[in-house]
């Protein structure tokens, strides 16, 4: 049972800025480097996959934002 619509458990992707993605990529690489040799292979594979996904997202061209329309000129009522 859900508490409310739109909570993070609804499997909605979390939107991150480019800077947040770069920071997350750096943190994941540090975590991968810090893993012990006896760490489960599935954990290591998941980190490698997430790093590859983030690197692919960062290599993709940045989509331009749509231009904002200026407010209508004229008297307000």
PDB file of N, CA and C in Angstrom, residues 18 52 54-61:
ATOM      1  N   UNK A  18      23.607  17.768 -14.375  1.00  0.00           N
ATOM      2  CA  UNK A  18      24.881  17.232 -14.875  1.00  0.00           C
ATOM      3  C   UNK A  18      25.929  17.211 -13.765  1.00  0.00           C
ATOM      4  N   UNK A  52      29.162   2.656 -15.979  1.00  0.00           N
ATOM      5  CA  UNK A  52      29.096   2.695 -17.447  1.00  0.00           C
ATOM      6  C   UNK A  52      27.859   3.469 -17.911  1.00  0.00           C
ATOM      7  N   UNK A  54      26.258   5.887 -16.273  1.00  0.00           N
ATOM      8  CA  UNK A  54      26.466   7.307 -16.007  1.00  0.00           C
ATOM      9  C   UNK A  54      27.439   7.930 -17.008  1.00  0.00           C
ATOM     10  N   UNK A  55      28.498   7.207 -17.327  1.00  0.00           N
ATOM     11  CA  UNK A  55      29.456   7.727 -18.313  1.00  0.00           C
ATOM     12  C   UNK A  55      28.793   7.906 -19.673  1.00  0.00           C
ATOM     13  N   UNK A  56      27.915   6.982 -20.045  1.00  0.00           N
ATOM     14  CA  UNK A  56      27.201   7.104 -21.319  1.00  0.00           C
ATOM     15  C   UNK A  56      26.261   8.312 -21.295  1.00  0.00           C
ATOM     16  N   UNK A  57      25.592   8.544 -20.165  1.00  0.00           N
ATOM     17  CA  UNK A  57      24.709   9.705 -20.052  1.00  0.00           C
ATOM     18  C   UNK A  57      25.496  11.002 -20.167  1.00  0.00           C
ATOM     19  N   UNK A  58      26.673  11.027 -19.559  1.00  0.00           N
ATOM     20  CA  UNK A  58      27.479  12.245 -19.577  1.00  0.00           C
ATOM     21  C   UNK A  58      28.105  12.503 -20.947  1.00  0.00           C
ATOM     22  N   UNK A  59      28.337  11.438 -21.727  1.00  0.00           N
ATOM     23  CA  UNK A  59      28.882  11.605 -23.078  1.00  0.00           C
ATOM     24  C   UNK A  59      27.824  12.105 -24.056  1.00  0.00           C
ATOM     25  N   UNK A  60      26.559  11.859 -23.759  1.00  0.00           N
ATOM     26  CA  UNK A  60      25.481  12.270 -24.657  1.00  0.00           C
ATOM     27  C   UNK A  60      25.428  13.790 -24.726  1.00  0.00           C
ATOM     28  N   UNK A  61      25.069  14.319 -25.890  1.00  0.00           N
ATOM     29  CA  UNK A  61      24.994  15.781 -26.012  1.00  0.00           C
ATOM     30  C   UNK A  61      23.913  16.341 -25.101  1.00  0.00           C
TER      31      UNK A  61
END
